[in-house]
PDB file of C-alpha atoms in Angstrom:
ATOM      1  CA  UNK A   1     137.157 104.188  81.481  1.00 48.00           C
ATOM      2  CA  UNK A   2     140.618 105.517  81.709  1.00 50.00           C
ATOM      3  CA  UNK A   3     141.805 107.427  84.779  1.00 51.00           C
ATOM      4  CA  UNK A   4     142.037 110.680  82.547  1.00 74.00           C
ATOM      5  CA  UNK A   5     137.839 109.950  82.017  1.00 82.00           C
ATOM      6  CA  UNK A   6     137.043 109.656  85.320  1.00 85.00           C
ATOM      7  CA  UNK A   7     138.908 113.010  86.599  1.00 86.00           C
ATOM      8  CA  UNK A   8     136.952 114.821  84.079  1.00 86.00           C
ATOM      9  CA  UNK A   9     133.874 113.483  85.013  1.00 87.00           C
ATOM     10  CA  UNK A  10     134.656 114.200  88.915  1.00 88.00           C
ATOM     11  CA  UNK A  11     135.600 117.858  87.475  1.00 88.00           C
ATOM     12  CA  UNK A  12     132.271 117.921  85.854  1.00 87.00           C
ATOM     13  CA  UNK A  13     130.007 117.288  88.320  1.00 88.00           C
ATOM     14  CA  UNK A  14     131.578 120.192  90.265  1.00 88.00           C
ATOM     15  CA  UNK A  15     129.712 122.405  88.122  1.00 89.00           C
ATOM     16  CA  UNK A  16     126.308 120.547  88.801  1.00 89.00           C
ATOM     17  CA  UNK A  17     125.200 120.568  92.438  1.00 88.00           C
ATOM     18  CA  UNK A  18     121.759 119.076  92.012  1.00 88.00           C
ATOM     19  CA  UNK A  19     124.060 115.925  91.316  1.00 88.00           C
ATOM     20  CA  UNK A  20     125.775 116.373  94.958  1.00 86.00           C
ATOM     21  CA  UNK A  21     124.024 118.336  97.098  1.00 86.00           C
ATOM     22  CA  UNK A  22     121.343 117.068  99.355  1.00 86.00           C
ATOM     23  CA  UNK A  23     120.605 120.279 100.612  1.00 85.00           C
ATOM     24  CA  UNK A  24     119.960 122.127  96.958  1.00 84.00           C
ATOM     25  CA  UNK A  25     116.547 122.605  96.092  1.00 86.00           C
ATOM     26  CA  UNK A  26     117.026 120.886  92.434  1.00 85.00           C
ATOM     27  CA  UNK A  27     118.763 118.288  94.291  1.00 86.00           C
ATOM     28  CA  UNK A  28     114.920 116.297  94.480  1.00 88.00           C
ATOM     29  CA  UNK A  29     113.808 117.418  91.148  1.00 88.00           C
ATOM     30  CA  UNK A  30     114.608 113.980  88.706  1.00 88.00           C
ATOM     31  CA  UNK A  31     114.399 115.902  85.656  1.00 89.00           C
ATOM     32  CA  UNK A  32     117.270 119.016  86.497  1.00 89.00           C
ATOM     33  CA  UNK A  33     119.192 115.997  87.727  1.00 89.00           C
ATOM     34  CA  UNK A  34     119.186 113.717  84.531  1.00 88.00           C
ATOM     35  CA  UNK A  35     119.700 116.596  82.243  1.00 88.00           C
ATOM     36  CA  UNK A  36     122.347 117.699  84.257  1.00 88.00           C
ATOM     37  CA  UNK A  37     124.059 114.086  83.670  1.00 88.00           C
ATOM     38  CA  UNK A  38     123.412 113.964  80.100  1.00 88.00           C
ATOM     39  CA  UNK A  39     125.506 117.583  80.270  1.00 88.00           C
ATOM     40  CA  UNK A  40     128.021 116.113  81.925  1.00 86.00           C
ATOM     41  CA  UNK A  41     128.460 113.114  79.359  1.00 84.00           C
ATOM     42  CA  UNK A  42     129.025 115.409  76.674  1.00 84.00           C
ATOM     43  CA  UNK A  43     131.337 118.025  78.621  1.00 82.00           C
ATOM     44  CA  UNK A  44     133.250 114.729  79.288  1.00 81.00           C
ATOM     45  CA  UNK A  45     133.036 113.725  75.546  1.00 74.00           C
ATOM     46  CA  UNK A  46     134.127 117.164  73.761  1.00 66.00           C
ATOM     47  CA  UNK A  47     136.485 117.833  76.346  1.00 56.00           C
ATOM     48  CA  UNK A  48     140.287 116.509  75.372  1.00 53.00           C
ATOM     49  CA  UNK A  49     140.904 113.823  73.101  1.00 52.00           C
ATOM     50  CA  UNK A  50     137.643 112.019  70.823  1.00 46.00           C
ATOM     51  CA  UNK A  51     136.574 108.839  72.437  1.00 49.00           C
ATOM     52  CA  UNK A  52     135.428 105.759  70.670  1.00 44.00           C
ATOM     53  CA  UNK A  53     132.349 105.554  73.092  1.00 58.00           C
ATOM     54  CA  UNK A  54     130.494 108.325  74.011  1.00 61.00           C
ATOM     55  CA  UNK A  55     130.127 108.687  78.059  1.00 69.00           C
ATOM     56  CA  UNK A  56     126.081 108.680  77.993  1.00 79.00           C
ATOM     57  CA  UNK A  57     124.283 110.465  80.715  1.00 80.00           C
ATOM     58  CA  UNK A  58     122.834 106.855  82.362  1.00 84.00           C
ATOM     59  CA  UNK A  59     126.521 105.730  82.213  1.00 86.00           C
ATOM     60  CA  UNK A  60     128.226 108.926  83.989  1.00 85.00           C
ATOM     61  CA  UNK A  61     125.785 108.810  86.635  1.00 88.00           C
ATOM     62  CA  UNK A  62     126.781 104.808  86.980  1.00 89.00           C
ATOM     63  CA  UNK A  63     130.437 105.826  87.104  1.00 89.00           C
ATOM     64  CA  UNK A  64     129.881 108.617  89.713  1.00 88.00           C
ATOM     65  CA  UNK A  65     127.947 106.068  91.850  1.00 90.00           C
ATOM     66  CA  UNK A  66     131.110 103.798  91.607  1.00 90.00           C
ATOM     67  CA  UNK A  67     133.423 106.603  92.482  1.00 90.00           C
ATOM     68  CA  UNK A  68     131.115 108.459  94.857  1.00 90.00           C
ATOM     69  CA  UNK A  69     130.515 105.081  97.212  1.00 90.00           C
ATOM     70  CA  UNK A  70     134.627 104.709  96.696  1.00 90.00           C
ATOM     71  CA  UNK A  71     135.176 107.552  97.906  1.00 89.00           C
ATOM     72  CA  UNK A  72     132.827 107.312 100.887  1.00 89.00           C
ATOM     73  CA  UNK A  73     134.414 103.746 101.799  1.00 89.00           C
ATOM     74  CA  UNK A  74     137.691 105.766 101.647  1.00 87.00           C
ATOM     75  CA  UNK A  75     136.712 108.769 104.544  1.00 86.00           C
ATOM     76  CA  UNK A  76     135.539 105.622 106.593  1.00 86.00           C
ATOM     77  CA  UNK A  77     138.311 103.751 106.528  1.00 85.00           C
ATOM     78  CA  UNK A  78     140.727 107.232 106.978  1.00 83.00           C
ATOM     79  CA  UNK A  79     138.130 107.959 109.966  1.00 81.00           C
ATOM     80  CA  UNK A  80     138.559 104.253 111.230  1.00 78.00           C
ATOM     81  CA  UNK A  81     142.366 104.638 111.353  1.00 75.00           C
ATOM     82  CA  UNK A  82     142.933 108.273 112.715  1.00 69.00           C
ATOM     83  CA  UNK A  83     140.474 106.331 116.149  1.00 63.00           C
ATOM     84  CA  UNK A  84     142.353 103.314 115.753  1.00 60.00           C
ATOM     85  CA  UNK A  85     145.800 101.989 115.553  1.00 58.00           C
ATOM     86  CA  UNK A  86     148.695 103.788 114.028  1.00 58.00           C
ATOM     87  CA  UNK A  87     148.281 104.341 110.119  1.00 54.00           C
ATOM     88  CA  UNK A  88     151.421 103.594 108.816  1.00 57.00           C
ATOM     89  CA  UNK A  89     152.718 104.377 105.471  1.00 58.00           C
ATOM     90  CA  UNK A  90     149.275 103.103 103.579  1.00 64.00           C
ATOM     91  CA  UNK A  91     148.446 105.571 100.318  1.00 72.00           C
ATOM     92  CA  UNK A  92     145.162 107.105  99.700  1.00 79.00           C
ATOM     93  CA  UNK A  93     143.031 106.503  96.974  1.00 83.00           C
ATOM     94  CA  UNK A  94     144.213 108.574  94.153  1.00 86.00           C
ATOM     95  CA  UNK A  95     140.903 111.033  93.499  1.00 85.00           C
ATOM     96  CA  UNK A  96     140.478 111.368  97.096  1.00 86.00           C
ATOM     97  CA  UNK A  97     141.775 114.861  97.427  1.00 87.00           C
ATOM     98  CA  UNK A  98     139.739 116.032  93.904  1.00 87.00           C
ATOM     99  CA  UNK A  99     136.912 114.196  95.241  1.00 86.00           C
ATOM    100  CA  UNK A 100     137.205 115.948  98.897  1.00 86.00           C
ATOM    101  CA  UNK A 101     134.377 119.115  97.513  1.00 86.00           C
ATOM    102  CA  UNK A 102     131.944 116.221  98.453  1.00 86.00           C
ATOM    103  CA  UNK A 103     132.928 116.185 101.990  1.00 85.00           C
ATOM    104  CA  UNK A 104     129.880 118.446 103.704  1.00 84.00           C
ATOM    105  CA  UNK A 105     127.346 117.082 101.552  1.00 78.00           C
ATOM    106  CA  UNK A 106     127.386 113.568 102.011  1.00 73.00           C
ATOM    107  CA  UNK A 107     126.093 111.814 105.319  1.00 67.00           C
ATOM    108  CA  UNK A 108     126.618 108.951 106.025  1.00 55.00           C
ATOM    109  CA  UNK A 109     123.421 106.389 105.979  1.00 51.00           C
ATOM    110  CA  UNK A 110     122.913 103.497 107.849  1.00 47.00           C
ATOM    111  CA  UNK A 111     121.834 100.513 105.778  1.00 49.00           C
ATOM    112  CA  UNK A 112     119.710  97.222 107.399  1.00 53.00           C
ATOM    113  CA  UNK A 113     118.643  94.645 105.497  1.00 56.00           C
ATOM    114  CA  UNK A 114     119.294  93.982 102.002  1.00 60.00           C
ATOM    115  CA  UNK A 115     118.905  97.621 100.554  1.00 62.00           C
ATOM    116  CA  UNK A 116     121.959  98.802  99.101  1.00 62.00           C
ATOM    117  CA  UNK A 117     122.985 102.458  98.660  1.00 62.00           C
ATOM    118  CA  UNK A 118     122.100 102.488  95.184  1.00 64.00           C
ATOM    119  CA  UNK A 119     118.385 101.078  96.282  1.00 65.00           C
ATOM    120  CA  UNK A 120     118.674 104.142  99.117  1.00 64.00           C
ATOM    121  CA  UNK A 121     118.925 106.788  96.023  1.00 66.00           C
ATOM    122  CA  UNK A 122     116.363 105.468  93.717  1.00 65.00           C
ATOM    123  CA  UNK A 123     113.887 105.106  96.749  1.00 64.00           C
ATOM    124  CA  UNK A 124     115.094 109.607  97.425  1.00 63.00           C
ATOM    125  CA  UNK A 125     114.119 110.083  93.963  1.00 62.00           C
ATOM    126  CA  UNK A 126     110.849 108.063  93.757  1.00 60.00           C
ATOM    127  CA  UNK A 127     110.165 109.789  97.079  1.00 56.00           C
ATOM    128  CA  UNK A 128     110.995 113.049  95.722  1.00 53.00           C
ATOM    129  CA  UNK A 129     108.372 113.107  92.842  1.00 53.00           C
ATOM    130  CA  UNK A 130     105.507 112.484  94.821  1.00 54.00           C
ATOM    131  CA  UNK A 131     106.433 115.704  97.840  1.00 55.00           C
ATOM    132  CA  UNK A 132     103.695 117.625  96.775  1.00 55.00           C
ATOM    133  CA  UNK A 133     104.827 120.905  94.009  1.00 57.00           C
ATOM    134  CA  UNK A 134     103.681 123.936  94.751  1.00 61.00           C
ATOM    135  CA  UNK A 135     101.303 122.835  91.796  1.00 63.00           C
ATOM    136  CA  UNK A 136      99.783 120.049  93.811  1.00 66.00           C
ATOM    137  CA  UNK A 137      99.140 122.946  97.033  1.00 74.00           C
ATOM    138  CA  UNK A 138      97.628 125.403  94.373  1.00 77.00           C
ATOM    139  CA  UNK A 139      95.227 122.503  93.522  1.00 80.00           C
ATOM    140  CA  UNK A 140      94.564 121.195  96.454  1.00 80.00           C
ATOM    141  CA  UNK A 141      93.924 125.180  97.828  1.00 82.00           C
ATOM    142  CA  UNK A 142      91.069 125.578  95.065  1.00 83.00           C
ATOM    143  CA  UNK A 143      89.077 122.324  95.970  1.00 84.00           C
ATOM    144  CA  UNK A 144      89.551 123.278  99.725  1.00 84.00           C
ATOM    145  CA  UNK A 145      87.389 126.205  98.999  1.00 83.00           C
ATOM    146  CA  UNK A 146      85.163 124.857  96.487  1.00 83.00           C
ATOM    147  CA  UNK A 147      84.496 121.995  99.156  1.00 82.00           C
ATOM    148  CA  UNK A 148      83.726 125.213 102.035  1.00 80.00           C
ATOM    149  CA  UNK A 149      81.566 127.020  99.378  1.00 79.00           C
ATOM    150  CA  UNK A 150      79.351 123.611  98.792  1.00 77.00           C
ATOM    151  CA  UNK A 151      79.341 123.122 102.232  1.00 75.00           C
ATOM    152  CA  UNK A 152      78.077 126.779 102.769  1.00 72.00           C
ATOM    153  CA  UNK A 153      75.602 126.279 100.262  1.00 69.00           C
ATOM    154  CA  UNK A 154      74.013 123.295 101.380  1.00 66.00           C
ATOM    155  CA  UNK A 155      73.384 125.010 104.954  1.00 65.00           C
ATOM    156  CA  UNK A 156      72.121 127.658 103.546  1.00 62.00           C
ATOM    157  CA  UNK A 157      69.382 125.391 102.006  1.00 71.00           C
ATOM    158  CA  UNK A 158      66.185 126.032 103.983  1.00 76.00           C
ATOM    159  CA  UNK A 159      64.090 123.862 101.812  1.00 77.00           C
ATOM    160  CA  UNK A 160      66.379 120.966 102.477  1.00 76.00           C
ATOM    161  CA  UNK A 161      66.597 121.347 106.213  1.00 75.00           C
ATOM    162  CA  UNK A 162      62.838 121.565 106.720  1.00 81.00           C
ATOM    163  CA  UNK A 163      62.487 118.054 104.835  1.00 83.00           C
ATOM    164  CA  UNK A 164      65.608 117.098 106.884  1.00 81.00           C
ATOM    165  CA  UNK A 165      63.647 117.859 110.306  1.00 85.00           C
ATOM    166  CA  UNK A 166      60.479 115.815 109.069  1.00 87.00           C
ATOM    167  CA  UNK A 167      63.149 112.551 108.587  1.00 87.00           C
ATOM    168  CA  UNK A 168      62.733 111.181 112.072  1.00 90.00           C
ATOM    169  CA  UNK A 169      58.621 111.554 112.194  1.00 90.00           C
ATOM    170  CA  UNK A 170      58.797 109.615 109.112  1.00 88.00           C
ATOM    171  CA  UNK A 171      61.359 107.149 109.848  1.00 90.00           C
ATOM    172  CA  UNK A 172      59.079 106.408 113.094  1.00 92.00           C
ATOM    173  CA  UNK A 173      56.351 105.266 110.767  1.00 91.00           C
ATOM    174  CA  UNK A 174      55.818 101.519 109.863  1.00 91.00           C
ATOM    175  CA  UNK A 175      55.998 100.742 106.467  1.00 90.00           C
ATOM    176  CA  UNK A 176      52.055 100.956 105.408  1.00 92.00           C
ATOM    177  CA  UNK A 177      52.175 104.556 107.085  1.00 92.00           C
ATOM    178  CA  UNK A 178      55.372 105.382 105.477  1.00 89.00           C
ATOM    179  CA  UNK A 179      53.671 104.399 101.926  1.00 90.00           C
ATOM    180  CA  UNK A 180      50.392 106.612 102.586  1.00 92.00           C
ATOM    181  CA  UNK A 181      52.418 109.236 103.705  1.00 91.00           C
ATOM    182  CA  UNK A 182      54.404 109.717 100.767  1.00 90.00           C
ATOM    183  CA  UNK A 183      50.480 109.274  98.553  1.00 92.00           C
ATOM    184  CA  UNK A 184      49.432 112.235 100.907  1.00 92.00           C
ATOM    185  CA  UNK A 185      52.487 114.477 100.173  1.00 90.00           C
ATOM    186  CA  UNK A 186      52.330 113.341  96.128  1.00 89.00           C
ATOM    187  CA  UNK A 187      49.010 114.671  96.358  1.00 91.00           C
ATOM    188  CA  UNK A 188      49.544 117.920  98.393  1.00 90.00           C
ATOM    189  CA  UNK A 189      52.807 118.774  95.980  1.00 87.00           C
ATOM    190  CA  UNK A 190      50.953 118.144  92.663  1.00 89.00           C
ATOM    191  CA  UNK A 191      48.069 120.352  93.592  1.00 90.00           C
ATOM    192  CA  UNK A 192      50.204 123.212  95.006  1.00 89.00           C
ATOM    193  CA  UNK A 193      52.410 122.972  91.560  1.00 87.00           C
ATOM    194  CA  UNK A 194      49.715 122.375  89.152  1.00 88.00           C
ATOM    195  CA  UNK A 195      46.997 123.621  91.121  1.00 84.00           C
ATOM    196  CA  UNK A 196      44.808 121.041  90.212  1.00 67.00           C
ATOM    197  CA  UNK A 197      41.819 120.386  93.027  1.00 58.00           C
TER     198      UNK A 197
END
């Protein structure tokens, strides 16, 4: 990609702050984000001069990785020498000043183990599409109640909590009780229902 390519796609994510911004509400939402590269790939291609390969969406966003981590290496190192030693006459990077918008939105993570920062960013958007939507609380609000309205229900039951208070009698019974006892009731329901003597 030449230089000229990567400027304008720095330029064009500008306009796009789901793509920088960790504190923008579209910032977690996958979808905004990888429309939002796919318009950046073709600002990139119609703006200037025709390319032979089209910047895809999937290959801007790798591009912006590359220069975004660049750029972060860059404000340590600058960080590292204004503490440190005397800096000399060493140059910047060259897109450090157009890259500097990114300055109060990134952080700076600390990394243990093998995860890498591009591991770190797929693992935010995995994590990001399963915070529950306001979707998912709507839901989840409806079976609360339904859940309180069975419950209410079932206490209001009388039937079933005068059979409930005659479990422990019959529990106490042995099993040849138990098995007349359930005859006996048989009996008594069929001839109250039918009315059968």
């Amino acid at each position: 990609m030449a230089a000229n390519m990567e400027e304008k796609l720095i330029v064009a994510v500008t306009d796009f702050p789901e793509l920088y911004n960790t504190a923008a509400k579209e910032y977690r939402d996958i979808h905004k984000k990888a429309a939002a590269w796919e318009l950046v790939g073709a600002r990139i291609n119609t703006s200037g001069k025709c390319t032979l390969r089209p910047l895809k969406g999937e290959k801007a966003k790798k591009r912006w990785k590359n220069l975004r981590d660049t750029y972060m290496r860059v404000c340590k190192s600058l960080k590292e020498r204004k503490s440190g030693s005397a800096a000399g006459g060493q140059k910047t990077w060259k897109y450090y000043q157009i890259m500097s918008f990114l300055e109060p939105h990134l952080k700076e993570r600390v990394t243990s183990g093998n995860l890498t920062a591009d591991d770190l960013q797929q693992e935010e958007e995995i994590i990001s599409t399963l915070e529950p939507r306001p979707a998912d609380s709507f839901e989840a609000t409806i079976l609360n109640r339904l859940d309180n309205i069975q419950a209410q229900l079932k206490q209001g039951d009388e039937d079933e909590l005068y059979l409930q208070s005659l479990l422990p009698t019959f529990r106490r019974l042995t099993g040849a009780r138990k098995s007349m006892a359930k005859v006996e009731i048989m009996k008594v329901l069929h001839k109250i229902e039918f009315g059968e003597e």
